[in-house]
Amino acid sequence: MDELRLAGAKAAEMAAGHLAGVGDGPVWRPVPDDELAWLTGQELPETGRPLDDLLEDTRAHVLPYPMGNGHPRFFGWVNSPPNPAGVLVEPLAAALNPSCAGGDHAGPHLERTVVRWLAGLVGFPHPPGGGLLTSGASIATVICLATARQRAARADGWDAREEGLSGRAPFVLYVTEEGHSCLHKAAQLLGLGARNVRTVPVDSAYRMDVGALRAMIGEDLAAGRRPFCVAGSAGTVNSGAVDPLGEIADVAAAYGLWFHVDGAYGALGVLADGAAPHYAGLERADSLALDPHKWLGVPVGCGCALLRDPGAARAAFSLVPSYLMDDNAGDLGWFAEYGPEQTRPFRALKTWATLSHLGRAGVKRLVDHTTGLARTLAAMVEEAGDFELLAPATTSITAFRHVPQEAPDGGLDALNRAIPFAVQARGNAFITGTRLGGRDALRACFLHPDTTERDLVVLLDEIRLAAKAP
Ligand SMILES: Cc1ncc(COP(=O)(O)O)c(C=O)c1O
């Protein structure tokens, strides 16, 4: 173990050095051909290599080519920098290397605490056992929708796990066009059929039109289909919009639908000054997806499914073969009974460390700072003659587009579609694009505690420069 001790100290120094210097280099740069050849073309060594060699290779070929999300001017998709407390404990989780499927060891016990903390932060009800950590929101969504599907079948007097879905009235899921693709993937994976996912229209602020939702449910019922779930968003990926959750909860209650909220990115936005009214109704959801690896900055690989009725998830997933029986498991059983994963990594340690390091006040400070940046950028965009704001900045995302005085060849859509990569290639900022309201748009997502207003000025200048030579 002396080799690990020495190399481990060096790895810690490399990690700290990387994080300390990340803001000085380009936000992103393409992997050059020779490095690509190294990364993709290696043969498995015949004999094992010393630990120090692996660190030197990592230093030379891996650390120089990050995705960019550690940099304060990375504004792409929804990818945060890692919280240092999360980085600190990752090797310790690996050193313990437990499976957090269940059992009496630190991992599952700590996971109970972390899940309770997450629910408490956003004001979601937390009965004992009411949630579990996942790889991300995509799997959290599978868990929540599978639970909703089984509950609906049971309410109708049959068992979807036992019988499958064939021969039954199609289950219908309602999402807006701004709903995340993971909702569609989950519906497809669960055998619901893409055609049974209804796209509910949105209003001018990209929030669900609840009147249209009611009308669609009515049409589906009249046609003999089985509305079973409506998924609202607490922070869409395109514009950060928060659906009218209270009104959706009313409709779900009126029709007996499962109410799921995708708060993977934005649920923590409820902590921002003055934001709570936008989130009213979140606490009435049956399930909530909330990703610690987004706004909180827990190192990637940590989502969370929160459930109002833990028993419903257990009924949808529990399958305990004789070789996994545990007479000492207690009333809640094993985490593996609440989702599809059997062997489960120790996600709780990095989440516990991050939350403990930030504290409630630190989480709020981060949310206030980043939502403030989104609002400031929105104001700068509105003041500038060559930008147009496309949506209100309710969370930490600003959706906008470049509208230069001189009409570009090919039109504004083509220009705004070309801008993100042109900005990325310049290396001074990183932004991604989308389609919003039928137009090509730019969107900047703020998650980094060290991003400043000066960085917003750089961003707009970089877009102008990139637009001149996209
Ligand atoms: C709003 C929203 N929902 C769901 C997801 C999917 O989460 P994950 O990538 O953790 O599976 C994302 C990812 O960015 C998201 O932004």
GROMACS .gro file of C-alpha atoms and ligand atoms in nm:
model
  486
    1MET     CA    1   0.000   0.000   0.000
    2ASP     CA    2   0.303   0.230   0.012
    3GLU     CA    3   0.270   0.276  -0.363
    4LEU     CA    4  -0.092   0.388  -0.320
    5ARG     CA    5   0.003   0.621  -0.037
    6LEU     CA    6   0.267   0.798  -0.246
    7ALA     CA    7   0.066   0.808  -0.566
    8GLY     CA    8  -0.245   0.910  -0.375
    9ALA     CA    9  -0.072   1.217  -0.233
   10LYS     CA   10   0.037   1.307  -0.584
   11ALA     CA   11  -0.313   1.253  -0.724
   12ALA     CA   12  -0.456   1.483  -0.456
   13GLU     CA   13  -0.202   1.749  -0.553
   14MET     CA   14  -0.289   1.706  -0.920
   15ALA     CA   15  -0.662   1.738  -0.851
   16ALA     CA   16  -0.612   2.052  -0.642
   17GLY     CA   17  -0.371   2.197  -0.897
   18HIS     CA   18  -0.616   2.130  -1.179
   19LEU     CA   19  -0.902   2.300  -0.995
   20ALA     CA   20  -0.686   2.596  -0.894
   21GLY     CA   21  -0.570   2.657  -1.250
   22VAL     CA   22  -0.879   2.568  -1.448
   23GLY     CA   23  -0.993   2.929  -1.482
   24ASP     CA   24  -0.662   3.033  -1.639
   25GLY     CA   25  -0.676   2.808  -1.943
   26PRO     CA   26  -0.922   2.793  -2.231
   27VAL     CA   27  -1.272   2.697  -2.127
   28TRP     CA   28  -1.258   2.418  -2.384
   29ARG     CA   29  -1.033   2.313  -2.666
   30PRO     CA   30  -1.067   2.034  -2.918
   31VAL     CA   31  -0.865   1.718  -2.861
   32PRO     CA   32  -0.578   1.726  -3.117
   33ASP     CA   33  -0.538   1.431  -3.351
   34ASP     CA   34  -0.232   1.282  -3.181
   35GLU     CA   35  -0.402   1.295  -2.841
   36LEU     CA   36  -0.718   1.148  -2.988
   37ALA     CA   37  -0.509   0.864  -3.124
   38TRP     CA   38  -0.362   0.809  -2.775
   39LEU     CA   39  -0.703   0.822  -2.607
   40THR     CA   40  -0.881   0.592  -2.848
   41GLY     CA   41  -0.613   0.369  -2.995
   42GLN     CA   42  -0.427   0.217  -2.700
   43GLU     CA   43  -0.381  -0.155  -2.666
   44LEU     CA   44  -0.443  -0.318  -2.329
   45PRO     CA   45  -0.096  -0.354  -2.171
   46GLU     CA   46   0.018  -0.712  -2.138
   47THR     CA   47   0.163  -0.656  -1.794
   48GLY     CA   48   0.038  -0.410  -1.533
   49ARG     CA   49   0.188  -0.063  -1.504
   50PRO     CA   50   0.295   0.122  -1.187
   51LEU     CA   51   0.047   0.366  -1.033
   52ASP     CA   52   0.276   0.663  -1.088
   53ASP     CA   53   0.288   0.594  -1.463
   54LEU     CA   54  -0.090   0.613  -1.473
   55LEU     CA   55  -0.081   0.951  -1.305
   56GLU     CA   56   0.175   1.081  -1.552
   57ASP     CA   57  -0.039   0.965  -1.842
   58THR     CA   58  -0.341   1.130  -1.683
   59ARG     CA   59  -0.146   1.452  -1.641
   60ALA     CA   60  -0.027   1.449  -2.002
   61HIS     CA   61  -0.331   1.320  -2.190
   62VAL     CA   62  -0.645   1.366  -1.978
   63LEU     CA   63  -0.631   1.674  -1.758
   64PRO     CA   64  -0.549   1.913  -2.049
   65TYR     CA   65  -0.874   1.821  -2.229
   66PRO     CA   66  -1.164   1.881  -1.992
   67MET     CA   67  -1.525   1.926  -2.098
   68GLY     CA   68  -1.501   2.279  -1.963
   69ASN     CA   69  -1.757   2.277  -1.684
   70GLY     CA   70  -1.499   2.353  -1.418
   71HIS     CA   71  -1.439   2.696  -1.575
   72PRO     CA   72  -1.632   3.003  -1.454
   73ARG     CA   73  -1.719   3.092  -1.815
   74PHE     CA   74  -1.875   2.756  -1.896
   75PHE     CA   75  -2.246   2.822  -1.956
   76GLY     CA   76  -2.342   2.516  -2.160
   77TRP     CA   77  -2.628   2.270  -2.099
   78VAL     CA   78  -2.665   2.204  -1.722
   79ASN     CA   79  -2.318   2.104  -1.606
   80SER     CA   80  -2.168   2.239  -1.287
   81PRO     CA   81  -1.812   2.254  -1.156
   82PRO     CA   82  -1.735   1.994  -0.888
   83ASN     CA   83  -1.771   2.099  -0.528
   84PRO     CA   84  -1.431   2.046  -0.358
   85ALA     CA   85  -1.587   1.845  -0.074
   86GLY     CA   86  -1.724   1.603  -0.330
   87VAL     CA   87  -1.384   1.574  -0.497
   88LEU     CA   88  -1.223   1.517  -0.157
   89VAL     CA   89  -1.429   1.214  -0.059
   90GLU     CA   90  -1.462   1.037  -0.396
   91PRO     CA   91  -1.142   0.836  -0.341
   92LEU     CA   92  -1.266   0.736   0.003
   93ALA     CA   93  -1.592   0.606  -0.140
   94ALA     CA   94  -1.382   0.407  -0.385
   95ALA     CA   95  -1.157   0.284  -0.104
   96LEU     CA   96  -1.457   0.149   0.086
   97ASN     CA   97  -1.616   0.033  -0.241
   98PRO     CA   98  -1.944  -0.086  -0.089
   99SER     CA   99  -2.256  -0.180  -0.273
  100CYS     CA  100  -2.528   0.043  -0.135
  101ALA     CA  101  -2.799  -0.201  -0.239
  102GLY     CA  102  -2.876  -0.225   0.131
  103GLY     CA  103  -2.743  -0.374   0.454
  104ASP     CA  104  -2.602  -0.245   0.779
  105HIS     CA  105  -2.303  -0.037   0.678
  106ALA     CA  106  -2.229   0.334   0.648
  107GLY     CA  107  -2.338   0.378   0.285
  108PRO     CA  108  -2.711   0.300   0.301
  109HIS     CA  109  -2.749   0.474   0.639
  110LEU     CA  110  -2.586   0.791   0.506
  111GLU     CA  111  -2.803   0.774   0.196
  112ARG     CA  112  -3.115   0.794   0.415
  113THR     CA  113  -2.984   1.118   0.565
  114VAL     CA  114  -2.888   1.272   0.232
  115VAL     CA  115  -3.226   1.196   0.077
  116ARG     CA  116  -3.398   1.350   0.378
  117TRP     CA  117  -3.180   1.661   0.350
  118LEU     CA  118  -3.256   1.701  -0.020
  119ALA     CA  119  -3.631   1.670   0.037
  120GLY     CA  120  -3.610   1.916   0.325
  121LEU     CA  121  -3.416   2.173   0.122
  122VAL     CA  122  -3.694   2.201  -0.136
  123GLY     CA  123  -3.987   2.146   0.099
  124PHE     CA  124  -4.092   1.808  -0.037
  125PRO     CA  125  -4.265   1.576   0.213
  126HIS     CA  126  -4.032   1.306   0.337
  127PRO     CA  127  -4.176   0.992   0.492
  128PRO     CA  128  -3.906   0.742   0.600
  129GLY     CA  129  -3.771   0.567   0.291
  130GLY     CA  130  -3.917   0.827   0.057
  131GLY     CA  131  -3.640   0.836  -0.199
  132LEU     CA  132  -3.312   0.705  -0.328
  133LEU     CA  133  -3.004   0.826  -0.507
  134THR     CA  134  -2.962   0.735  -0.872
  135SER     CA  135  -2.708   0.787  -1.150
  136GLY     CA  136  -2.901   1.099  -1.257
  137ALA     CA  137  -3.248   1.226  -1.332
  138SER     CA  138  -3.293   0.994  -1.627
  139ILE     CA  139  -3.301   0.688  -1.402
  140ALA     CA  140  -3.487   0.880  -1.129
  141THR     CA  141  -3.755   0.946  -1.391
  142VAL     CA  142  -3.773   0.580  -1.489
  143ILE     CA  143  -3.826   0.495  -1.122
  144CYS     CA  144  -4.097   0.757  -1.076
  145LEU     CA  145  -4.288   0.673  -1.394
  146ALA     CA  146  -4.263   0.297  -1.336
  147THR     CA  147  -4.408   0.357  -0.991
  148ALA     CA  148  -4.687   0.568  -1.140
  149ARG     CA  149  -4.758   0.301  -1.402
  150GLN     CA  150  -4.790   0.023  -1.146
  151ARG     CA  151  -5.005   0.236  -0.916
  152ALA     CA  152  -5.242   0.318  -1.201
  153ALA     CA  153  -5.269  -0.047  -1.300
  154ARG     CA  154  -5.337  -0.149  -0.940
  155ALA     CA  155  -5.603   0.121  -0.909
  156ASP     CA  156  -5.769  -0.033  -1.216
  157GLY     CA  157  -5.751  -0.380  -1.061
  158TRP     CA  158  -5.463  -0.536  -1.250
  159ASP     CA  159  -5.086  -0.575  -1.223
  160ALA     CA  160  -4.858  -0.422  -1.488
  161ARG     CA  161  -4.553  -0.607  -1.358
  162GLU     CA  162  -4.726  -0.943  -1.385
  163GLU     CA  163  -4.928  -0.896  -1.701
  164GLY     CA  164  -4.740  -0.642  -1.913
  165LEU     CA  165  -4.933  -0.371  -2.093
  166SER     CA  166  -5.073  -0.548  -2.395
  167GLY     CA  167  -5.448  -0.556  -2.437
  168ARG     CA  168  -5.501  -0.265  -2.197
  169ALA     CA  169  -5.619   0.088  -2.264
  170PRO     CA  170  -5.300   0.286  -2.339
  171PHE     CA  171  -5.159   0.477  -2.046
  172VAL     CA  172  -5.115   0.844  -2.138
  173LEU     CA  173  -4.844   1.075  -2.006
  174TYR     CA  174  -4.866   1.456  -2.037
  175VAL     CA  175  -4.557   1.674  -2.076
  176THR     CA  176  -4.494   2.006  -2.245
  177GLU     CA  177  -4.269   2.046  -2.546
  178GLU     CA  178  -4.023   2.194  -2.299
  179GLY     CA  179  -4.026   1.873  -2.091
  180HIS     CA  180  -3.687   1.701  -2.082
  181SER     CA  181  -3.616   1.418  -2.325
  182CYS     CA  182  -3.562   1.182  -2.029
  183LEU     CA  183  -3.942   1.182  -1.979
  184HIS     CA  184  -3.991   1.056  -2.333
  185LYS     CA  185  -3.713   0.801  -2.300
  186ALA     CA  186  -3.862   0.671  -1.976
  187ALA     CA  187  -4.206   0.642  -2.135
  188GLN     CA  188  -4.061   0.450  -2.427
  189LEU     CA  189  -3.853   0.225  -2.204
  190LEU     CA  190  -4.156   0.145  -1.990
  191GLY     CA  191  -4.351   0.031  -2.294
  192LEU     CA  192  -4.598   0.318  -2.287
  193GLY     CA  193  -4.532   0.407  -2.651
  194ALA     CA  194  -4.409   0.741  -2.778
  195ARG     CA  195  -4.750   0.808  -2.932
  196ASN     CA  196  -4.907   0.801  -2.585
  197VAL     CA  197  -4.698   1.091  -2.461
  198ARG     CA  198  -4.905   1.405  -2.518
  199THR     CA  199  -4.735   1.736  -2.583
  200VAL     CA  200  -4.919   2.000  -2.385
  201PRO     CA  201  -4.883   2.354  -2.528
  202VAL     CA  202  -4.700   2.625  -2.334
  203ASP     CA  203  -4.773   2.992  -2.273
  204SER     CA  204  -4.548   3.280  -2.380
  205ALA     CA  205  -4.319   3.212  -2.082
  206TYR     CA  206  -4.283   2.843  -2.180
  207ARG     CA  207  -4.498   2.722  -1.889
  208MET     CA  208  -4.759   2.452  -1.924
  209ASP     CA  209  -5.099   2.571  -2.047
  210VAL     CA  210  -5.311   2.399  -1.784
  211GLY     CA  211  -5.639   2.467  -1.967
  212ALA     CA  212  -5.501   2.275  -2.263
  213LEU     CA  213  -5.393   1.995  -2.028
  214ARG     CA  214  -5.751   1.959  -1.902
  215ALA     CA  215  -5.887   1.953  -2.255
  216MET     CA  216  -5.638   1.686  -2.365
  217ILE     CA  217  -5.718   1.465  -2.069
  218GLY     CA  218  -6.088   1.499  -2.153
  219GLU     CA  219  -6.025   1.396  -2.515
  220ASP     CA  220  -5.817   1.096  -2.412
  221LEU     CA  221  -6.080   0.977  -2.165
  222ALA     CA  222  -6.350   1.013  -2.428
  223ALA     CA  223  -6.138   0.807  -2.667
  224GLY     CA  224  -6.100   0.524  -2.413
  225ARG     CA  225  -5.739   0.590  -2.325
  226ARG     CA  226  -5.608   0.593  -1.966
  227PRO     CA  227  -5.447   0.922  -1.857
  228PHE     CA  228  -5.214   0.817  -1.574
  229CYS     CA  229  -4.949   1.082  -1.517
  230VAL     CA  230  -4.869   1.446  -1.575
  231ALA     CA  231  -4.509   1.566  -1.555
  232GLY     CA  232  -4.444   1.929  -1.475
  233SER     CA  233  -4.106   2.098  -1.484
  234ALA     CA  234  -3.946   2.294  -1.203
  235GLY     CA  235  -3.679   2.446  -1.425
  236THR     CA  236  -3.675   2.348  -1.792
  237VAL     CA  237  -3.343   2.297  -1.960
  238ASN     CA  238  -3.418   2.540  -2.243
  239SER     CA  239  -3.518   2.849  -2.047
  240GLY     CA  240  -3.540   2.752  -1.680
  241ALA     CA  241  -3.919   2.790  -1.683
  242VAL     CA  242  -4.115   2.660  -1.386
  243ASP     CA  243  -4.458   2.522  -1.474
  244PRO     CA  244  -4.765   2.634  -1.273
  245LEU     CA  245  -4.722   2.342  -1.035
  246GLY     CA  246  -5.019   2.423  -0.809
  247GLU     CA  247  -5.261   2.431  -1.102
  248ILE     CA  248  -5.117   2.108  -1.240
  249ALA     CA  249  -5.156   1.950  -0.896
  250ASP     CA  250  -5.525   2.050  -0.900
  251VAL     CA  251  -5.578   1.882  -1.237
  252ALA     CA  252  -5.387   1.571  -1.128
  253ALA     CA  253  -5.603   1.550  -0.815
  254ALA     CA  254  -5.925   1.603  -1.010
  255TYR     CA  255  -5.849   1.319  -1.254
  256GLY     CA  256  -5.657   1.086  -1.021
  257LEU     CA  257  -5.330   1.125  -1.212
  258TRP     CA  258  -4.983   1.076  -1.071
  259PHE     CA  259  -4.812   1.417  -1.051
  260HIS     CA  260  -4.442   1.401  -1.127
  261VAL     CA  261  -4.214   1.705  -1.115
  262ASP     CA  262  -3.887   1.720  -1.304
  263GLY     CA  263  -3.681   1.936  -1.074
  264ALA     CA  264  -3.355   1.773  -1.182
  265TYR     CA  265  -3.195   2.105  -1.252
  266GLY     CA  266  -3.424   2.367  -1.104
  267ALA     CA  267  -3.593   2.242  -0.787
  268LEU     CA  268  -3.330   2.410  -0.570
  269GLY     CA  269  -3.427   2.740  -0.730
  270VAL     CA  270  -3.706   2.752  -0.473
  271LEU     CA  271  -3.442   2.875  -0.227
  272ALA     CA  272  -3.371   3.195  -0.421
  273ASP     CA  273  -3.501   3.519  -0.275
  274GLY     CA  274  -3.860   3.572  -0.384
  275ALA     CA  275  -3.879   3.246  -0.583
  276ALA     CA  276  -4.104   3.039  -0.355
  277PRO     CA  277  -4.436   3.152  -0.512
  278HIS     CA  278  -4.323   3.020  -0.851
  279TYR     CA  279  -4.277   2.677  -0.696
  280ALA     CA  280  -4.605   2.659  -0.503
  281GLY     CA  281  -4.748   2.312  -0.561
  282LEU     CA  282  -4.412   2.130  -0.577
  283GLU     CA  283  -4.489   1.991  -0.233
  284ARG     CA  284  -4.806   1.831  -0.369
  285ALA     CA  285  -4.625   1.614  -0.625
  286ASP     CA  286  -4.625   1.235  -0.597
  287SER     CA  287  -4.265   1.224  -0.713
  288LEU     CA  288  -3.980   1.463  -0.773
  289ALA     CA  289  -3.652   1.418  -0.961
  290LEU     CA  290  -3.375   1.638  -0.819
  291ASP     CA  291  -3.013   1.603  -0.927
  292PRO     CA  292  -2.738   1.673  -0.674
  293HIS     CA  293  -2.493   1.659  -0.969
  294LYS     CA  294  -2.646   1.971  -1.122
  295TRP     CA  295  -2.688   2.291  -0.920
  296LEU     CA  296  -2.518   2.157  -0.605
  297GLY     CA  297  -2.202   2.055  -0.790
  298VAL     CA  298  -2.182   1.703  -0.651
  299PRO     CA  299  -1.935   1.523  -0.882
  300VAL     CA  300  -2.121   1.364  -1.172
  301GLY     CA  301  -2.319   1.051  -1.111
  302CYS     CA  302  -2.577   1.154  -0.855
  303GLY     CA  303  -2.948   1.206  -0.911
  304CYS     CA  304  -3.232   1.155  -0.668
  305ALA     CA  305  -3.589   1.026  -0.691
  306LEU     CA  306  -3.811   1.152  -0.410
  307LEU     CA  307  -4.141   0.976  -0.347
  308ARG     CA  308  -4.440   1.080  -0.142
  309ASP     CA  309  -4.536   0.715  -0.092
  310PRO     CA  310  -4.224   0.499  -0.064
  311GLY     CA  311  -4.441   0.186  -0.060
  312ALA     CA  312  -4.556   0.260  -0.414
  313ALA     CA  313  -4.198   0.248  -0.545
  314ARG     CA  314  -4.130  -0.070  -0.352
  315ALA     CA  315  -4.443  -0.225  -0.502
  316ALA     CA  316  -4.315  -0.136  -0.848
  317PHE     CA  317  -3.963  -0.275  -0.806
  318SER     CA  318  -3.917  -0.510  -0.514
  319LEU     CA  319  -3.795  -0.852  -0.622
  320VAL     CA  320  -3.587  -1.027  -0.360
  321PRO     CA  321  -3.439  -1.364  -0.455
  322SER     CA  322  -3.335  -1.608  -0.184
  323TYR     CA  323  -2.968  -1.514  -0.217
  324LEU     CA  324  -3.049  -1.153  -0.127
  325MET     CA  325  -3.287  -1.209   0.163
  326ASP     CA  326  -3.196  -1.009   0.471
  327ASP     CA  327  -3.400  -1.079   0.783
  328ASN     CA  328  -3.236  -0.781   0.955
  329ALA     CA  329  -3.321  -0.527   0.688
  330GLY     CA  330  -3.587  -0.350   0.896
  331ASP     CA  331  -3.918  -0.211   0.775
  332LEU     CA  332  -3.779  -0.022   0.479
  333GLY     CA  333  -3.585  -0.312   0.333
  334TRP     CA  334  -3.305  -0.249   0.087
  335PHE     CA  335  -3.265   0.044  -0.152
  336ALA     CA  336  -3.240  -0.215  -0.431
  337GLU     CA  337  -3.611  -0.283  -0.378
  338TYR     CA  338  -3.702   0.071  -0.487
  339GLY     CA  339  -3.537   0.088  -0.825
  340PRO     CA  340  -3.376  -0.112  -1.105
  341GLU     CA  341  -3.017  -0.114  -0.974
  342GLN     CA  342  -2.889  -0.402  -0.761
  343THR     CA  343  -2.523  -0.316  -0.697
  344ARG     CA  344  -2.534   0.055  -0.616
  345PRO     CA  345  -2.233   0.289  -0.575
  346PHE     CA  346  -2.168   0.497  -0.264
  347ARG     CA  347  -2.322   0.817  -0.404
  348ALA     CA  348  -2.424   0.939  -0.060
  349LEU     CA  349  -2.070   1.020   0.059
  350LYS     CA  350  -1.999   1.289  -0.203
  351THR     CA  351  -2.350   1.427  -0.163
  352TRP     CA  352  -2.329   1.435   0.214
  353ALA     CA  353  -1.986   1.601   0.194
  354THR     CA  354  -2.103   1.864  -0.055
  355LEU     CA  355  -2.417   1.951   0.140
  356SER     CA  356  -2.231   1.958   0.470
  357HIS     CA  357  -1.957   2.177   0.325
  358LEU     CA  358  -2.206   2.426   0.178
  359GLY     CA  359  -2.461   2.415   0.457
  360ARG     CA  360  -2.812   2.540   0.391
  361ALA     CA  361  -2.683   2.897   0.380
  362GLY     CA  362  -2.416   2.804   0.125
  363VAL     CA  363  -2.670   2.633  -0.101
  364LYS     CA  364  -2.893   2.938  -0.083
  365ARG     CA  365  -2.598   3.169  -0.154
  366LEU     CA  366  -2.507   2.966  -0.463
  367VAL     CA  367  -2.866   2.967  -0.588
  368ASP     CA  368  -2.907   3.340  -0.523
  369HIS     CA  369  -2.576   3.421  -0.693
  370THR     CA  370  -2.645   3.217  -1.005
  371THR     CA  371  -3.010   3.322  -1.046
  372GLY     CA  372  -2.886   3.679  -1.003
  373LEU     CA  373  -2.640   3.628  -1.290
  374ALA     CA  374  -2.921   3.500  -1.515
  375ARG     CA  375  -3.130   3.807  -1.438
  376THR     CA  376  -2.834   4.039  -1.493
  377LEU     CA  377  -2.761   3.881  -1.830
  378ALA     CA  378  -3.130   3.914  -1.920
  379ALA     CA  379  -3.114   4.286  -1.838
  380MET     CA  380  -2.793   4.329  -2.040
  381VAL     CA  381  -2.954   4.150  -2.335
  382GLU     CA  382  -3.260   4.374  -2.317
  383GLU     CA  383  -3.047   4.687  -2.304
  384ALA     CA  384  -2.827   4.585  -2.595
  385GLY     CA  385  -2.957   4.667  -2.940
  386ASP     CA  386  -2.812   4.352  -3.093
  387PHE     CA  387  -2.962   4.088  -2.861
  388GLU     CA  388  -3.316   3.977  -2.793
  389LEU     CA  389  -3.441   3.814  -2.472
  390LEU     CA  390  -3.655   3.508  -2.547
  391ALA     CA  391  -3.787   3.413  -2.203
  392PRO     CA  392  -3.802   3.553  -1.851
  393ALA     CA  393  -3.505   3.443  -1.637
  394THR     CA  394  -3.683   3.265  -1.351
  395THR     CA  395  -3.401   3.031  -1.247
  396SER     CA  396  -3.033   3.045  -1.348
  397ILE     CA  397  -3.080   3.016  -1.725
  398THR     CA  398  -3.105   3.304  -1.973
  399ALA     CA  399  -3.251   3.227  -2.317
  400PHE     CA  400  -3.180   3.483  -2.585
  401ARG     CA  401  -3.049   3.530  -2.935
  402HIS     CA  402  -2.819   3.752  -3.131
  403VAL     CA  403  -2.992   3.996  -3.367
  404PRO     CA  404  -2.709   4.202  -3.523
  405GLN     CA  405  -2.803   4.531  -3.695
  406GLU     CA  406  -2.690   4.399  -4.030
  407ALA     CA  407  -2.907   4.106  -4.134
  408PRO     CA  408  -2.681   3.801  -4.168
  409ASP     CA  409  -2.666   3.591  -4.484
  410GLY     CA  410  -2.884   3.289  -4.429
  411GLY     CA  411  -3.098   3.458  -4.166
  412LEU     CA  412  -3.104   3.478  -3.788
  413ASP     CA  413  -3.179   3.112  -3.729
  414ALA     CA  414  -2.871   2.998  -3.919
  415LEU     CA  415  -2.658   3.257  -3.744
  416ASN     CA  416  -2.773   3.162  -3.395
  417ARG     CA  417  -2.732   2.794  -3.479
  418ALA     CA  418  -2.370   2.855  -3.578
  419ILE     CA  419  -2.279   3.078  -3.284
  420PRO     CA  420  -2.241   2.821  -3.003
  421PHE     CA  421  -1.968   2.618  -3.171
  422ALA     CA  422  -1.794   2.931  -3.295
  423VAL     CA  423  -1.789   3.068  -2.939
  424GLN     CA  424  -1.671   2.736  -2.798
  425ALA     CA  425  -1.388   2.714  -3.052
  426ARG     CA  426  -1.255   3.056  -2.947
  427GLY     CA  427  -1.200   2.912  -2.598
  428ASN     CA  428  -1.301   3.219  -2.396
  429ALA     CA  429  -1.654   3.115  -2.309
  430PHE     CA  430  -1.877   2.814  -2.364
  431ILE     CA  431  -2.241   2.845  -2.458
  432THR     CA  432  -2.489   2.602  -2.613
  433GLY     CA  433  -2.793   2.653  -2.832
  434THR     CA  434  -3.144   2.521  -2.862
  435ARG     CA  435  -3.477   2.574  -3.040
  436LEU     CA  436  -3.723   2.786  -2.846
  437GLY     CA  437  -4.064   2.888  -2.975
  438GLY     CA  438  -3.970   2.768  -3.322
  439ARG     CA  439  -3.652   2.977  -3.335
  440ASP     CA  440  -3.285   2.899  -3.296
  441ALA     CA  441  -3.176   3.036  -2.963
  442LEU     CA  442  -2.879   3.069  -2.734
  443ARG     CA  443  -2.899   2.975  -2.371
  444ALA     CA  444  -2.659   3.038  -2.085
  445CYS     CA  445  -2.689   2.833  -1.768
  446PHE     CA  446  -2.517   2.964  -1.454
  447LEU     CA  447  -2.404   2.714  -1.191
  448HIS     CA  448  -2.048   2.821  -1.106
  449PRO     CA  449  -1.998   3.003  -0.775
  450ASP     CA  450  -1.703   3.198  -0.920
  451THR     CA  451  -1.874   3.339  -1.230
  452THR     CA  452  -1.884   3.719  -1.215
  453GLU     CA  453  -2.074   3.994  -1.396
  454ARG     CA  454  -1.752   4.067  -1.586
  455ASP     CA  455  -1.781   3.716  -1.734
  456LEU     CA  456  -2.123   3.810  -1.873
  457VAL     CA  457  -1.969   4.105  -2.058
  458VAL     CA  458  -1.707   3.868  -2.201
  459LEU     CA  459  -1.981   3.628  -2.308
  460LEU     CA  460  -2.174   3.888  -2.508
  461ASP     CA  461  -1.854   4.017  -2.667
  462GLU     CA  462  -1.750   3.664  -2.758
  463ILE     CA  463  -2.086   3.606  -2.924
  464ARG     CA  464  -2.050   3.927  -3.127
  465LEU     CA  465  -1.699   3.829  -3.238
  466ALA     CA  466  -1.798   3.473  -3.319
  467ALA     CA  467  -2.097   3.599  -3.518
  468LYS     CA  468  -1.870   3.802  -3.742
  469ALA     CA  469  -1.672   3.490  -3.837
  470PRO     CA  470  -1.887   3.192  -3.739
  471LIG     C1  471  -3.441   1.955  -1.657
  471LIG     C2  472  -3.365   1.825  -1.671
  471LIG     N1  473  -3.429   1.710  -1.651
  471LIG     C3  474  -3.366   1.592  -1.664
  471LIG     C4  475  -3.234   1.585  -1.700
  471LIG     C5  476  -3.168   1.450  -1.715
  471LIG     O1  477  -3.081   1.433  -1.609
  471LIG     P1  478  -2.955   1.333  -1.612
  471LIG     O2  479  -2.869   1.380  -1.725
  471LIG     O3  480  -2.894   1.351  -1.478
  471LIG     O4  481  -3.003   1.196  -1.634
  471LIG     C6  482  -3.164   1.703  -1.723
  471LIG     C7  483  -3.022   1.699  -1.764
  471LIG     O5  484  -2.960   1.802  -1.792
  471LIG     C8  485  -3.231   1.827  -1.707
  471LIG     O6  486  -3.167   1.944  -1.724
   0.00000   0.00000   0.00000
